[in-house]
Tab-separated table of C-alpha atoms in Angstrom:
chain	number	residue	atom	x	y	z
V	1	MET	CA	0.009	-0.008	0.001
V	2	ASP	CA	1.255	3.470	-0.886
V	3	THR	CA	1.147	5.493	2.347
V	4	GLY	CA	2.465	8.599	0.600
V	5	ARG	CA	6.033	8.354	1.952
V	6	SER	CA	7.252	9.583	-1.440
V	7	ARG	CA	5.081	12.727	-1.100
V	8	ARG	CA	7.001	14.529	1.589
V	9	SER	CA	6.775	18.101	2.827
V	10	GLN	CA	8.034	20.072	5.812
V	11	THR	CA	4.824	20.372	7.852
V	12	VAL	CA	6.141	21.073	11.347
V	13	LEU	CA	2.931	22.637	12.748
V	14	TYR	CA	-0.687	21.885	11.875
V	15	GLN	CA	-4.030	22.689	13.419
V	16	VAL	CA	-6.498	20.212	14.887
V	17	GLY	CA	-9.534	21.952	16.405
V	18	HIS	CA	-8.405	24.401	19.078
V	19	SER	CA	-4.940	22.858	19.325
V	20	LEU	CA	-1.753	23.341	17.374
V	21	TYR	CA	0.099	20.118	16.707
V	22	VAL	CA	3.913	19.758	16.390
V	23	ASN	CA	5.466	17.249	14.011
V	24	LEU	CA	9.201	16.981	14.931
V	25	THR	CA	10.140	13.533	13.730
V	26	ASN	CA	9.023	10.510	11.713
V	27	LYS	CA	10.947	8.107	13.895
V	28	CYS	CA	8.975	5.594	15.941
V	29	PRO	CA	9.999	2.333	17.650
V	30	CYS	CA	6.541	0.837	17.049
V	31	ALA	CA	4.451	-0.401	14.154
V	32	CYS	CA	0.921	-0.224	15.584
V	33	THR	CA	-1.693	-2.176	13.634
V	34	PHE	CA	-4.158	0.729	13.848
V	35	CYS	CA	-1.639	3.518	13.045
V	36	ILE	CA	-3.196	6.060	10.696
V	37	ARG	CA	0.119	6.623	8.878
V	38	ARG	CA	-0.068	3.055	7.477
V	39	ASN	CA	-2.941	4.229	5.301
V	40	ALA	CA	-2.269	7.905	4.524
V	41	ASP	CA	0.380	10.626	4.654
V	42	HIS	CA	-1.812	13.268	6.237
V	43	VAL	CA	-4.656	13.743	8.699
V	44	TYR	CA	-6.973	15.913	6.624
V	45	GLU	CA	-7.272	16.826	2.923
V	46	GLU	CA	-6.131	20.344	3.913
V	47	THR	CA	-3.044	19.075	5.659
V	48	GLU	CA	0.196	18.597	3.703
V	49	SER	CA	2.076	15.312	4.019
V	50	LEU	CA	3.379	14.724	7.571
V	51	TRP	CA	6.322	12.733	6.208
V	52	LEU	CA	9.152	15.224	6.712
V	53	ASN	CA	11.831	16.085	4.173
V	54	HIS	CA	14.222	16.404	7.147
V	55	GLU	CA	13.967	16.725	10.902
V	56	PRO	CA	13.747	20.446	11.830
V	57	ASP	CA	16.006	22.209	14.198
V	58	LEU	CA	14.831	24.830	16.786
V	59	THR	CA	15.405	27.735	14.384
V	60	GLU	CA	13.086	26.113	11.822
V	61	VAL	CA	10.472	25.332	14.466
V	62	LYS	CA	10.524	28.984	15.706
V	63	ALA	CA	10.143	30.216	12.146
V	64	ALA	CA	7.069	27.914	11.675
V	65	PHE	CA	5.361	29.523	14.711
V	66	ALA	CA	5.563	32.890	12.995
V	67	HIS	CA	2.943	31.780	10.485
V	68	TRP	CA	0.289	31.099	13.111
V	69	ASP	CA	-1.896	33.310	15.378
V	70	MET	CA	-1.046	31.613	18.653
V	71	THR	CA	-3.919	33.390	20.486
V	72	LYS	CA	-6.299	30.967	18.718
V	73	PHE	CA	-4.954	27.867	20.391
V	74	GLN	CA	-5.681	26.341	23.793
V	75	GLU	CA	-2.912	23.787	23.720
V	76	LEU	CA	0.325	22.800	21.890
V	77	VAL	CA	0.474	19.062	21.266
V	78	PHE	CA	3.591	17.139	20.332
V	79	CYS	CA	2.421	14.303	18.142
V	80	GLY	CA	2.650	14.166	14.357
V	81	TYR	CA	3.887	11.231	12.256
V	82	GLY	CA	6.426	9.958	14.756
V	83	GLU	CA	7.105	9.353	18.449
V	84	PRO	CA	7.908	12.802	20.011
V	85	THR	CA	10.387	11.505	22.536
V	86	GLU	CA	12.576	10.310	19.614
V	87	ALA	CA	13.434	14.075	19.326
V	88	LEU	CA	13.477	14.740	23.116
V	89	ASP	CA	15.922	17.614	23.175
V	90	LEU	CA	14.093	19.532	20.443
V	91	LEU	CA	10.717	18.692	22.076
V	92	LEU	CA	11.832	20.251	25.361
V	93	GLN	CA	13.411	23.273	23.665
V	94	THR	CA	10.266	23.852	21.684
V	95	ALA	CA	7.977	23.449	24.646
V	96	ARG	CA	10.013	25.879	26.737
V	97	TYR	CA	10.044	28.420	23.920
V	98	ALA	CA	6.242	28.111	23.425
V	99	LYS	CA	5.566	28.554	27.120
V	100	GLU	CA	7.894	31.566	27.352
V	101	GLN	CA	6.600	33.238	24.171
V	102	PHE	CA	2.898	32.336	24.136
V	103	GLY	CA	2.017	31.043	27.695
V	104	ILE	CA	0.365	28.003	26.179
V	105	ARG	CA	-0.371	24.641	27.770
V	106	THR	CA	1.680	21.726	26.410
V	107	ARG	CA	0.973	18.098	25.893
V	108	ILE	CA	2.769	15.097	24.354
V	109	ASN	CA	0.995	12.168	22.772
V	110	THR	CA	3.465	9.321	23.313
V	111	ASN	CA	3.801	5.532	23.174
V	112	GLY	CA	5.338	5.755	26.662
V	113	LEU	CA	8.630	4.137	25.601
V	114	GLY	CA	10.702	7.339	25.935
V	115	ASN	CA	12.924	5.896	28.723
V	116	LEU	CA	13.878	2.964	26.473
V	117	ILE	CA	14.345	5.258	23.476
V	118	ASN	CA	16.616	7.648	25.326
V	119	GLY	CA	18.316	5.137	27.626
V	120	ARG	CA	17.431	7.091	30.800
V	121	GLN	CA	14.431	8.150	32.825
V	122	ILE	CA	12.993	11.321	31.198
V	123	GLU	CA	9.912	12.029	33.363
V	124	LYS	CA	11.462	14.849	35.428
V	125	GLU	CA	12.841	16.421	32.248
V	126	LEU	CA	9.283	16.510	30.870
V	127	LEU	CA	8.003	18.186	33.996
V	128	GLU	CA	10.154	21.244	33.097
V	129	ALA	CA	7.994	22.115	30.077
V	130	ILE	CA	5.051	19.661	29.623
V	131	ASP	CA	1.722	19.875	31.404
V	132	THR	CA	-0.028	16.701	30.116
V	133	VAL	CA	1.352	13.343	29.019
V	134	SER	CA	-1.074	11.227	26.960
V	135	ILE	CA	0.227	7.628	26.759
V	136	SER	CA	-0.949	4.937	24.368
V	137	LEU	CA	-1.820	2.074	26.754
V	138	ASN	CA	-3.580	0.106	23.984
V	139	THR	CA	-4.348	-2.943	26.173
V	140	SER	CA	-4.006	-4.247	29.751
V	141	ASP	CA	-2.336	-7.454	28.502
V	142	SER	CA	1.390	-7.451	27.826
V	143	GLU	CA	1.193	-10.216	25.194
V	144	GLN	CA	-1.602	-8.591	23.301
V	145	TYR	CA	0.318	-5.327	23.501
V	146	ASN	CA	3.177	-6.839	21.593
V	147	SER	CA	0.801	-8.039	18.903
V	148	ILE	CA	-0.957	-4.655	18.534
V	149	VAL	CA	1.961	-2.309	19.011
V	150	ARG	CA	4.835	-4.476	17.663
V	151	PRO	CA	7.573	-2.499	19.540
V	152	ARG	CA	11.198	-2.970	18.523
V	153	PHE	CA	12.120	-3.217	22.255
V	154	GLY	CA	10.162	-6.509	22.565
V	155	ARG	CA	8.599	-7.980	25.697
V	156	GLN	CA	9.953	-5.364	28.098
V	157	SER	CA	7.896	-2.646	26.350
V	158	TRP	CA	4.516	-2.977	28.017
V	159	GLN	CA	5.930	-2.838	31.569
V	160	ALA	CA	8.258	-0.023	30.629
V	161	MET	CA	5.297	1.936	29.335
V	162	VAL	CA	3.274	1.292	32.554
V	163	ASN	CA	6.346	2.251	34.692
V	164	PHE	CA	6.703	5.426	32.658
V	165	ALA	CA	3.055	6.319	33.416
V	166	LYS	CA	3.546	5.664	37.101
V	167	ASN	CA	6.699	7.862	37.170
V	168	CYS	CA	4.989	10.658	35.365
V	169	VAL	CA	2.171	10.690	37.926
V	170	ALA	CA	4.676	10.562	40.736
V	171	ALA	CA	6.583	13.528	39.112
V	172	GLY	CA	3.436	15.645	39.203
V	173	LEU	CA	2.445	15.444	35.509
V	174	GLU	CA	-1.158	15.110	34.415
V	175	VAL	CA	-1.405	11.701	32.801
V	176	VAL	CA	-3.967	10.330	30.371
V	177	MET	CA	-3.807	6.733	29.096
V	178	THR	CA	-5.615	5.693	25.950
V	179	THR	CA	-6.861	2.709	23.982
V	180	VAL	CA	-8.427	2.661	20.570
V	181	SER	CA	-12.043	1.503	20.053
V	182	THR	CA	-12.674	-1.792	18.220
V	183	THR	CA	-9.092	-2.942	18.788
V	184	ILE	CA	-9.693	-4.591	22.170
V	185	SER	CA	-12.695	-6.212	23.983
V	186	ALA	CA	-15.018	-4.476	26.441
V	187	GLU	CA	-13.475	-6.663	29.184
V	188	ASP	CA	-10.030	-5.407	28.307
V	189	GLU	CA	-11.264	-1.801	28.289
V	190	ALA	CA	-12.634	-2.329	31.799
V	191	ALA	CA	-9.259	-3.766	32.882
V	192	CYS	CA	-7.514	-0.768	31.309
V	193	ALA	CA	-9.791	1.571	33.261
V	194	GLU	CA	-8.939	-0.259	36.496
V	195	LEU	CA	-5.205	-0.129	35.737
V	196	CYS	CA	-5.427	3.624	35.108
V	197	ARG	CA	-7.261	4.079	38.399
V	198	THR	CA	-4.485	2.299	40.260
V	199	ILE	CA	-1.793	4.346	38.487
V	200	GLY	CA	-3.623	7.648	39.056
V	201	ALA	CA	-4.149	8.351	35.341
V	202	ARG	CA	-7.297	9.258	33.445
V	203	TYR	CA	-8.499	6.686	30.915
V	204	ARG	CA	-9.609	7.637	27.418
V	205	ILE	CA	-10.970	5.524	24.557
V	206	ARG	CA	-10.158	6.971	21.171
V	207	THR	CA	-12.394	6.402	18.142
V	208	TYR	CA	-10.700	4.452	15.419
V	209	SER	CA	-10.450	6.087	11.973
V	210	SER	CA	-8.344	4.808	9.066
V	211	ALA	CA	-9.426	7.259	6.373
V	212	PRO	CA	-8.338	10.789	7.265
V	213	GLY	CA	-9.023	12.203	3.822
V	214	ASP	CA	-12.755	11.617	3.919
V	215	ARG	CA	-13.224	14.778	5.997
V	216	ASN	CA	-15.359	12.885	8.505
V	217	VAL	CA	-14.459	15.274	11.329
V	218	PRO	CA	-16.803	14.013	14.071
V	219	GLU	CA	-15.499	10.469	13.695
V	220	GLN	CA	-11.915	11.581	13.322
V	221	LEU	CA	-11.919	13.833	16.354
V	222	SER	CA	-14.199	12.036	18.776
V	223	GLU	CA	-12.951	10.470	21.934
V	224	ASN	CA	-14.724	8.956	24.912
V	225	THR	CA	-13.123	9.773	28.228
V	226	VAL	CA	-14.046	8.152	31.487
V	227	GLY	CA	-15.604	10.971	33.413
V	228	GLY	CA	-15.977	13.323	30.430
V	229	HIS	CA	-15.339	14.051	26.753
V	230	ASP	CA	-12.529	15.638	24.843
V	231	ALA	CA	-11.603	16.277	21.236
V	232	ASP	CA	-8.271	15.084	19.891
V	233	ILE	CA	-6.971	13.430	16.793
V	234	GLN	CA	-5.907	9.790	16.832
V	235	ARG	CA	-2.146	9.836	17.202
V	236	ALA	CA	-0.172	8.621	14.309
V	237	CYS	CA	2.288	6.150	15.721
């Protein structure tokens, strides 16, 4: 299947609802079965390809902000077509810059494997510039996790992700953990909700969408959150 990797651009920032999303890297240690980038190179018809020509530096990211009216946005979200913690230094530099310049809330959408990626515990580093960490839990079962997420770190990955969530909560970060609807059973969703309760994280079920170009915004953006509702795009890795 042609996922548009040959159609590359340099889309570092793009809008989703009332949030501005940051696309710093296409690197990811996972190959999730539901990942939207397996089927398309963008999230909306209006969005350029999120496959990058090259990874930006801080100067390029700052220049990208100049094209946006930052007063329109409620949150800056590090997500895009890669795992944000693969570009940890630039992520933190960008988040600090955005907070200093625009006073905006920050969030990362992550697979929770940042400690394995960077070879160290990064939770306290995130606390310096990130308000919310949204972690792809995907399932309460470690074996099923490996089948769904297919991480290059192997069997240690699920527990590493759970430990990362616990450490983020302990560090004082707001933590949300997510699964994707239709990919696991109702029983597993209940087990995920209980796991999140014990960790101290909020649990969110994201609506699955594999066709971003159809402009089906309600389906693409909808999420069910235990205890409430929120709008956010399905993360792309």
